[in-house]
Amino acid sequence: MLSVHTSPLDPPGCGDAGGMNVYVVETARRLAQRGIEVEIFTRRTSSDQQRLVELEPGVLVHNITAGPYEGLAKDDLPAQLCAFTAGVLRTEAFQDPGWYDVIHSHYWLSAQVGWLVRDRWGVPLVHSAHTLAKVKNLSLAEGDAPEPRARVIGEEQVVAEADRLIASTEDEARQLVDLYDADPGAVCTVAPGVDLQTFTPGSRSAARTRLGLDMDRPTLLFVGRIQPLKAPDLLLRAAYRLKQDVPNLQVVIVGGPSGSGMALPGWLTDLAHQLDLGDTVRFAPPAHRDVVAEYYRAADVTVVPSHTESFGLVALESQACGTPVVAAAVGGLPTAVADGTSGLLVDGHDPQQWSSVLGRLLADRHQLDHLSRNARAHAKRFSWERTTDGLLEAYLEADHALHAQRLQVVGQ
């Protein structure tokens, strides 16, 4: 597996670490549990990092030196792909021929590396985009810069070269075909999963006690990276309006600055002060998933207001804990959330509309209980075991396609 721009060892919720980190770790673990050895290559970002780390038995993480350890933004990484590729090839050179059977690249930067080493090793390349530049540019948050042309070109190249493309939803599969001219036969739809052992229902009052949250206040939760794309500011603007009817409202935001939010790391806390939400909003740093699960259990509703979302693992995690979700009807969220059953979907990003939807839900205990009862059942449809089954099938299809292509060349 290739994960150039973010390490699977980094905790999700800050910097560039997010759902992709969870995806890489969880699928690698389950592949290893099935007797498949996994080696993950990522960029070394500290001199303190060991060059080789065992994530768990059967999963190794290679920290490749490519550029300065610190202070290198994601937009600067294309200049380091040559160095990163050299590190990957050098590592493989010390192994017996045919050491790797499949390359699975995550995000377009990794796929550029995967494309080169795939041709060198003669093994199939399977690629997961996780996000697509053309899709993001169609749904930019206010003040957010569009994805650069270099990324668009890079993604187009990878779509043309990969033996199999993994889409999280049917919607993403259509986007690959319609926006990137992908071969429909090369696209496999494999939904991400959720850790159903870690994210489980529990006592709301006990969770609030452990987290130091007020016991009797209606509580809205946001979990994720603090950047305009994820729209945590929309939650604050909706909370400002909602406080008129729910004066004891409590909003908890768990995460750290990321993406364009790094330019002004205090932008969200500044907005909270401008809206006079100092007594309403509590900010918490990125946390271990066991602690994040406690936040889900403590909340009445988890809010996912993103402008675009390839899938929405936060929504699944919350529902697995029995907490319903109010989410934007974008990207993969209509798949991750069963509208009217495990949560509610909202069209658009108007703060007044979000305030109305959240206010009605908080005031309707019967509906809240109904959504809570169904949330866990909906999340159980998405296990990492099912995701791993889908990936293994895609790996085999990619291998067969590559061999068929070689036979065709020989026949000519």
Coordinates of C-alpha atoms in Angstrom, one line a residue:
M1 CA 0.0 0.0 0.0
L2 CA 1.2 3.5 -0.8
S3 CA 0.1 6.5 1.3
V4 CA 2.5 9.3 0.4
H5 CA 1.1 12.4 2.0
T6 CA -0.2 11.1 5.3
S7 CA 0.9 8.3 7.6
P8 CA -1.4 5.6 8.8
L9 CA 0.4 6.1 12.2
D10 CA -1.0 9.6 12.5
P11 CA -4.2 10.1 14.5
P12 CA -7.2 11.2 12.4
G13 CA -8.6 14.6 12.8
C14 CA -5.7 16.9 12.3
G15 CA -3.4 18.0 9.5
D16 CA -3.9 15.7 6.5
A17 CA -4.9 12.7 8.6
G18 CA -8.5 11.8 8.2
G19 CA -10.8 9.0 6.9
M20 CA -8.1 7.8 4.5
N21 CA -5.8 7.0 7.5
V22 CA -8.6 4.9 9.1
Y23 CA -9.2 3.2 5.8
V24 CA -5.6 2.2 5.3
V25 CA -5.1 0.9 8.8
E26 CA -8.4 -1.0 9.0
T27 CA -8.1 -2.7 5.7
A28 CA -4.4 -3.6 6.3
R29 CA -5.2 -5.1 9.6
R30 CA -7.9 -7.3 8.2
L31 CA -5.9 -8.4 5.2
A32 CA -3.1 -9.4 7.7
Q33 CA -5.7 -11.4 9.7
R34 CA -6.4 -13.4 6.6
G35 CA -2.8 -14.3 6.1
I36 CA -1.9 -11.6 3.6
E37 CA 1.3 -9.6 4.4
V38 CA 0.9 -5.9 4.0
E39 CA 3.7 -3.3 3.7
I40 CA 2.6 0.4 3.8
F41 CA 5.0 3.0 2.4
T42 CA 4.6 6.6 3.6
R43 CA 6.7 9.7 3.9
R44 CA 8.9 10.2 6.9
T45 CA 8.0 13.5 8.7
S46 CA 10.3 13.3 11.7
S47 CA 13.9 12.3 12.4
D48 CA 12.5 10.5 15.4
Q49 CA 10.5 8.1 13.3
Q50 CA 12.0 4.7 12.8
R51 CA 12.4 3.6 9.2
L52 CA 10.4 0.5 9.7
V53 CA 7.5 0.1 12.2
E54 CA 5.4 -3.0 12.8
L55 CA 1.8 -1.7 13.0
E56 CA 0.8 -5.2 14.1
P57 CA 1.7 -8.7 13.1
G58 CA 1.6 -8.9 9.3
V59 CA 1.5 -5.1 8.7
L60 CA 4.8 -3.2 8.3
V61 CA 5.1 0.6 7.8
H62 CA 8.0 1.9 5.8
N63 CA 8.9 5.6 6.5
I64 CA 10.6 6.8 3.4
T65 CA 12.8 9.9 3.5
A66 CA 11.7 12.3 0.7
G67 CA 12.2 15.9 1.3
P68 CA 12.5 17.8 4.6
Y69 CA 10.9 16.1 7.6
E70 CA 8.8 19.1 8.6
G71 CA 7.2 22.2 7.0
L72 CA 6.4 20.6 3.7
A73 CA 2.8 21.3 2.6
K74 CA 0.8 18.8 0.6
D75 CA 1.0 21.0 -2.5
D76 CA 4.8 20.8 -2.3
L77 CA 4.9 17.0 -2.4
P78 CA 4.8 16.4 -6.1
A79 CA 8.4 17.6 -6.2
Q80 CA 9.3 14.8 -3.8
L81 CA 7.7 12.0 -5.7
C82 CA 10.9 11.0 -7.5
A83 CA 12.7 10.7 -4.2
F84 CA 9.8 8.7 -2.7
T85 CA 9.7 6.4 -5.7
A86 CA 13.4 5.8 -5.4
G87 CA 13.0 4.8 -1.7
V88 CA 10.2 2.3 -2.6
L89 CA 12.2 0.8 -5.4
R90 CA 15.3 0.6 -3.2
T91 CA 13.4 -1.3 -0.5
E92 CA 12.0 -3.8 -3.0
A93 CA 15.5 -4.3 -4.5
F94 CA 16.6 -6.0 -1.3
Q95 CA 13.9 -8.6 -1.6
D96 CA 13.6 -11.7 -3.7
P97 CA 12.1 -11.1 -7.2
G98 CA 8.3 -11.1 -7.2
W99 CA 8.1 -10.0 -3.5
Y100 CA 5.0 -7.8 -4.0
D101 CA 1.9 -9.2 -5.7
V102 CA -0.4 -6.1 -5.8
I103 CA 0.1 -2.3 -5.3
H104 CA -2.8 -0.4 -3.7
S105 CA -2.3 3.3 -3.9
H106 CA -4.3 5.8 -1.8
Y107 CA -4.8 9.4 -3.1
W108 CA -3.5 10.7 -6.4
L109 CA 0.1 11.4 -5.2
S110 CA 0.5 7.8 -4.2
A111 CA -0.9 6.6 -7.5
Q112 CA 1.8 8.5 -9.4
V113 CA 4.4 6.4 -7.5
G114 CA 2.3 3.3 -7.9
W115 CA 2.1 3.8 -11.7
L116 CA 5.9 3.8 -12.0
V117 CA 6.6 0.8 -9.7
R118 CA 3.8 -1.2 -11.2
D119 CA 5.5 -1.0 -14.6
R120 CA 8.9 -1.9 -13.0
W121 CA 7.6 -4.9 -11.0
G122 CA 5.0 -6.1 -13.5
V123 CA 2.2 -6.3 -10.9
P124 CA -1.3 -4.8 -11.0
L125 CA -2.1 -1.3 -9.7
V126 CA -5.3 -0.8 -7.7
H127 CA -6.1 2.8 -6.8
S128 CA -8.4 4.5 -4.3
A129 CA -8.8 8.2 -4.9
H130 CA -10.6 9.0 -1.6
T131 CA -11.3 12.5 -3.0
L132 CA -11.4 13.8 -6.6
A133 CA -10.2 17.2 -7.6
K134 CA -12.9 17.8 -10.2
V135 CA -15.6 16.9 -7.7
K136 CA -14.2 19.2 -5.0
N137 CA -13.9 22.0 -7.5
L138 CA -17.6 21.7 -8.2
S139 CA -18.5 22.1 -4.5
L140 CA -16.0 24.6 -3.1
A141 CA -16.7 26.2 0.2
E142 CA -16.7 30.0 0.3
G143 CA -13.1 31.3 0.3
D144 CA -11.6 27.9 -0.5
A145 CA -9.1 27.7 -3.3
P146 CA -9.7 25.2 -6.2
E147 CA -7.6 22.1 -6.5
P148 CA -4.6 22.8 -8.8
R149 CA -4.5 21.8 -12.5
A150 CA -1.5 19.6 -11.8
R151 CA -3.6 17.4 -9.5
V152 CA -6.4 17.2 -12.1
I153 CA -3.9 16.0 -14.8
G154 CA -2.3 13.6 -12.3
E155 CA -5.7 12.0 -11.5
E156 CA -6.5 11.7 -15.2
Q157 CA -3.3 9.9 -15.8
V158 CA -3.9 7.5 -13.0
V159 CA -7.4 6.7 -14.0
A160 CA -6.1 5.8 -17.5
E161 CA -3.3 3.6 -16.1
A162 CA -4.7 1.8 -13.1
D163 CA -5.8 -1.8 -13.5
R164 CA -8.6 -1.3 -11.1
L165 CA -10.2 1.8 -9.5
I166 CA -11.9 1.5 -6.2
A167 CA -15.0 3.7 -5.7
S168 CA -16.6 4.1 -2.3
T169 CA -20.1 4.5 -3.7
E170 CA -22.0 4.2 -7.0
D171 CA -22.0 8.0 -7.1
E172 CA -18.2 8.1 -7.1
A173 CA -18.1 5.3 -9.7
R174 CA -20.2 7.5 -12.0
Q175 CA -18.0 10.5 -11.3
L176 CA -14.9 8.5 -12.4
V177 CA -16.6 7.5 -15.6
D178 CA -18.3 10.8 -16.4
L179 CA -15.7 13.3 -15.2
Y180 CA -12.5 11.2 -15.9
D181 CA -13.5 9.0 -18.7
A182 CA -12.7 5.8 -16.7
D183 CA -13.3 2.4 -18.2
P184 CA -16.5 1.3 -16.5
G185 CA -15.2 -2.3 -16.4
A186 CA -12.2 -1.2 -14.4
V187 CA -14.2 0.5 -11.7
C188 CA -15.2 -1.5 -8.6
T189 CA -17.5 -0.1 -5.9
V190 CA -16.4 -1.2 -2.5
A191 CA -17.9 0.7 0.5
P192 CA -15.7 1.6 3.5
G193 CA -16.6 0.0 6.8
V194 CA -16.7 0.8 10.5
D195 CA -15.1 -0.8 13.5
L196 CA -18.2 -2.3 15.1
Q197 CA -16.2 -3.5 18.2
T198 CA -14.8 0.0 19.1
F199 CA -17.8 2.0 18.1
T200 CA -20.7 0.6 20.1
P201 CA -23.7 2.0 21.9
G202 CA -23.4 3.0 25.6
S203 CA -24.7 5.1 28.3
R204 CA -25.0 8.8 27.3
S205 CA -24.9 10.0 30.9
A206 CA -21.8 7.9 31.7
A207 CA -20.1 9.2 28.6
R208 CA -20.9 12.8 29.5
T209 CA -19.6 12.3 33.0
R210 CA -16.3 10.8 31.7
L211 CA -15.9 13.7 29.2
G212 CA -16.9 16.4 31.6
L213 CA -19.9 17.5 29.6
D214 CA -23.1 19.0 31.1
M215 CA -25.5 16.2 31.7
D216 CA -28.8 17.9 30.8
R217 CA -28.0 20.1 27.8
P218 CA -29.0 19.2 24.3
T219 CA -25.7 18.3 22.6
L220 CA -24.6 18.6 18.9
L221 CA -21.2 17.0 17.9
F222 CA -18.8 17.7 15.1
V223 CA -15.8 15.3 14.5
G224 CA -13.3 16.0 11.8
R225 CA -10.6 18.2 10.4
I226 CA -11.1 21.9 10.9
Q227 CA -11.2 23.3 7.4
P228 CA -13.8 25.1 5.2
L229 CA -14.5 21.9 3.1
K230 CA -15.8 20.2 6.2
A231 CA -18.0 23.2 7.1
P232 CA -17.8 23.3 10.9
D233 CA -18.5 27.0 10.5
L234 CA -22.0 26.1 9.2
L235 CA -22.7 24.3 12.5
L236 CA -21.7 27.3 14.5
R237 CA -23.9 29.6 12.4
A238 CA -26.8 27.2 12.8
A239 CA -26.1 27.0 16.5
Y240 CA -26.2 30.8 16.8
R241 CA -29.8 30.8 15.4
L242 CA -30.8 27.7 17.3
K243 CA -29.8 29.2 20.6
Q244 CA -32.9 31.5 20.4
D245 CA -35.1 28.4 20.9
V246 CA -32.6 26.2 22.8
P247 CA -30.7 28.5 25.1
N248 CA -28.9 25.7 26.9
L249 CA -27.6 24.2 23.7
Q250 CA -24.1 22.5 23.9
V251 CA -21.9 22.1 20.8
V252 CA -18.7 20.0 20.9
I253 CA -16.1 20.2 18.1
V254 CA -13.4 17.5 18.0
G255 CA -10.6 18.0 15.6
G256 CA -7.6 20.1 14.5
P257 CA -6.7 22.5 11.7
S258 CA -6.3 21.0 8.2
G259 CA -6.0 22.0 4.6
S260 CA -6.8 25.7 3.9
G261 CA -7.8 25.9 7.6
M262 CA -4.0 25.8 8.4
A263 CA -3.6 29.3 7.0
L264 CA -5.7 30.8 9.8
P265 CA -5.7 28.1 12.5
G266 CA -7.8 30.1 14.9
W267 CA -10.6 30.9 12.3
L268 CA -13.2 28.7 13.9
T269 CA -12.6 29.8 17.5
D270 CA -12.6 33.4 16.3
L271 CA -16.0 32.8 14.6
A272 CA -17.4 31.3 17.9
H273 CA -16.4 34.4 19.7
Q274 CA -17.9 36.7 17.0
L275 CA -21.2 34.8 17.4
D276 CA -21.0 35.0 21.2
L277 CA -21.0 31.2 21.5
G278 CA -18.3 31.1 24.1
D279 CA -20.6 29.3 26.6
T280 CA -22.1 27.1 24.0
V281 CA -19.1 25.6 22.1
R282 CA -16.4 23.3 23.5
F283 CA -13.4 22.6 21.3
A284 CA -11.4 19.4 21.8
P285 CA -8.3 18.2 20.1
P286 CA -8.1 15.1 17.9
A287 CA -8.4 12.0 20.1
H288 CA -7.9 8.3 20.1
R289 CA -10.8 6.4 18.6
D290 CA -11.8 5.0 22.0
V291 CA -12.3 8.6 23.2
V292 CA -14.0 9.7 20.0
A293 CA -16.5 6.8 20.5
E294 CA -17.3 8.3 23.9
Y295 CA -18.0 11.7 22.3
Y296 CA -20.4 9.9 19.9
R297 CA -22.2 8.3 22.8
A298 CA -22.4 11.6 24.7
A299 CA -24.1 13.5 21.8
D300 CA -27.7 13.7 20.9
V301 CA -26.9 14.3 17.3
T302 CA -23.7 14.2 15.2
V303 CA -23.6 16.9 12.5
V304 CA -21.7 16.3 9.2
P305 CA -22.2 19.5 7.1
S306 CA -19.4 18.9 4.6
H307 CA -19.5 20.6 1.2
T308 CA -18.3 17.4 -0.4
E309 CA -17.5 14.0 1.2
S310 CA -16.4 10.9 -0.7
F311 CA -18.1 8.7 1.9
G312 CA -18.3 9.9 5.5
L313 CA -16.7 7.6 8.0
V314 CA -17.7 9.9 10.9
A315 CA -21.3 9.3 10.0
L316 CA -20.9 5.6 10.2
E317 CA -19.0 5.7 13.4
S318 CA -21.6 7.8 15.1
Q319 CA -24.4 5.6 13.9
A320 CA -22.5 2.5 15.1
C321 CA -22.6 4.1 18.6
G322 CA -26.4 4.6 18.3
T323 CA -26.2 8.3 17.7
P324 CA -28.2 9.7 14.8
V325 CA -26.6 11.9 12.2
V326 CA -27.7 15.1 10.4
A327 CA -25.6 15.3 7.3
A328 CA -25.4 17.3 4.0
A329 CA -26.9 15.4 1.1
V330 CA -23.6 15.3 -0.8
G331 CA -21.1 12.7 -2.1
G332 CA -21.3 9.4 -0.2
L333 CA -23.3 10.7 2.7
P334 CA -26.7 9.6 1.2
T335 CA -25.2 6.1 1.3
A336 CA -23.6 6.4 4.8
V337 CA -26.8 7.8 6.3
A338 CA -30.3 6.3 5.7
D339 CA -32.4 9.4 5.5
G340 CA -35.4 9.3 7.9
T341 CA -34.2 6.0 9.3
S342 CA -30.8 6.4 10.9
G343 CA -30.5 10.2 10.4
L344 CA -31.5 13.1 8.3
L345 CA -30.0 14.6 5.1
V346 CA -30.1 18.3 4.4
D347 CA -30.0 19.9 0.9
G348 CA -27.7 22.9 0.6
H349 CA -25.8 24.8 3.2
D350 CA -28.1 27.5 4.4
P351 CA -27.5 28.1 8.2
Q352 CA -31.2 28.9 8.8
Q353 CA -32.3 25.7 7.2
W354 CA -29.8 23.6 9.2
S355 CA -31.0 25.4 12.4
S356 CA -34.6 24.5 11.6
V357 CA -33.8 20.9 10.9
L358 CA -31.7 20.5 14.1
G359 CA -34.1 22.4 16.2
R360 CA -37.1 20.3 15.2
L361 CA -35.1 17.1 15.8
L362 CA -33.9 18.1 19.2
A363 CA -37.5 19.0 20.2
D364 CA -38.9 15.7 19.0
R365 CA -37.7 13.0 21.4
H366 CA -39.8 10.4 19.7
Q367 CA -38.0 10.9 16.4
L368 CA -34.6 11.1 18.0
D369 CA -35.3 7.7 19.7
H370 CA -36.5 6.3 16.4
L371 CA -33.4 7.3 14.6
S372 CA -31.2 6.1 17.5
R373 CA -32.8 2.7 17.5
N374 CA -32.1 2.3 13.7
A375 CA -28.6 3.9 13.6
R376 CA -26.7 0.8 14.8
A377 CA -28.5 -1.5 12.5
H378 CA -27.7 0.7 9.5
A379 CA -24.0 1.0 10.5
K380 CA -23.8 -2.8 10.7
R381 CA -24.3 -3.0 7.0
F382 CA -20.8 -1.5 6.6
S383 CA -18.2 -3.7 8.2
W384 CA -14.4 -3.7 7.4
E385 CA -14.7 -7.4 6.8
R386 CA -17.1 -6.7 3.9
T387 CA -14.7 -4.0 2.6
T388 CA -11.8 -6.5 2.7
D389 CA -13.9 -9.0 0.8
G390 CA -14.5 -6.4 -1.9
L391 CA -10.8 -5.4 -2.1
L392 CA -9.6 -9.0 -2.4
E393 CA -12.0 -9.5 -5.3
A394 CA -10.7 -6.3 -6.9
Y395 CA -7.1 -7.4 -6.4
L396 CA -7.8 -10.7 -8.2
E397 CA -9.7 -9.0 -11.0
A398 CA -6.8 -6.6 -11.5
D399 CA -4.3 -9.5 -11.6
H400 CA -6.3 -11.4 -14.1
A401 CA -6.8 -8.3 -16.3
L402 CA -3.0 -7.6 -16.3
H403 CA -2.2 -11.2 -17.3
A404 CA -4.9 -11.1 -20.0
Q405 CA -3.4 -7.9 -21.3
R406 CA 0.1 -9.5 -21.5
L407 CA -1.2 -12.5 -23.4
Q408 CA -2.9 -10.2 -25.8
V409 CA 0.4 -8.4 -26.5
V410 CA 2.2 -11.7 -26.9
G411 CA -0.4 -12.9 -29.3
Q412 CA 0.0 -9.8 -31.5

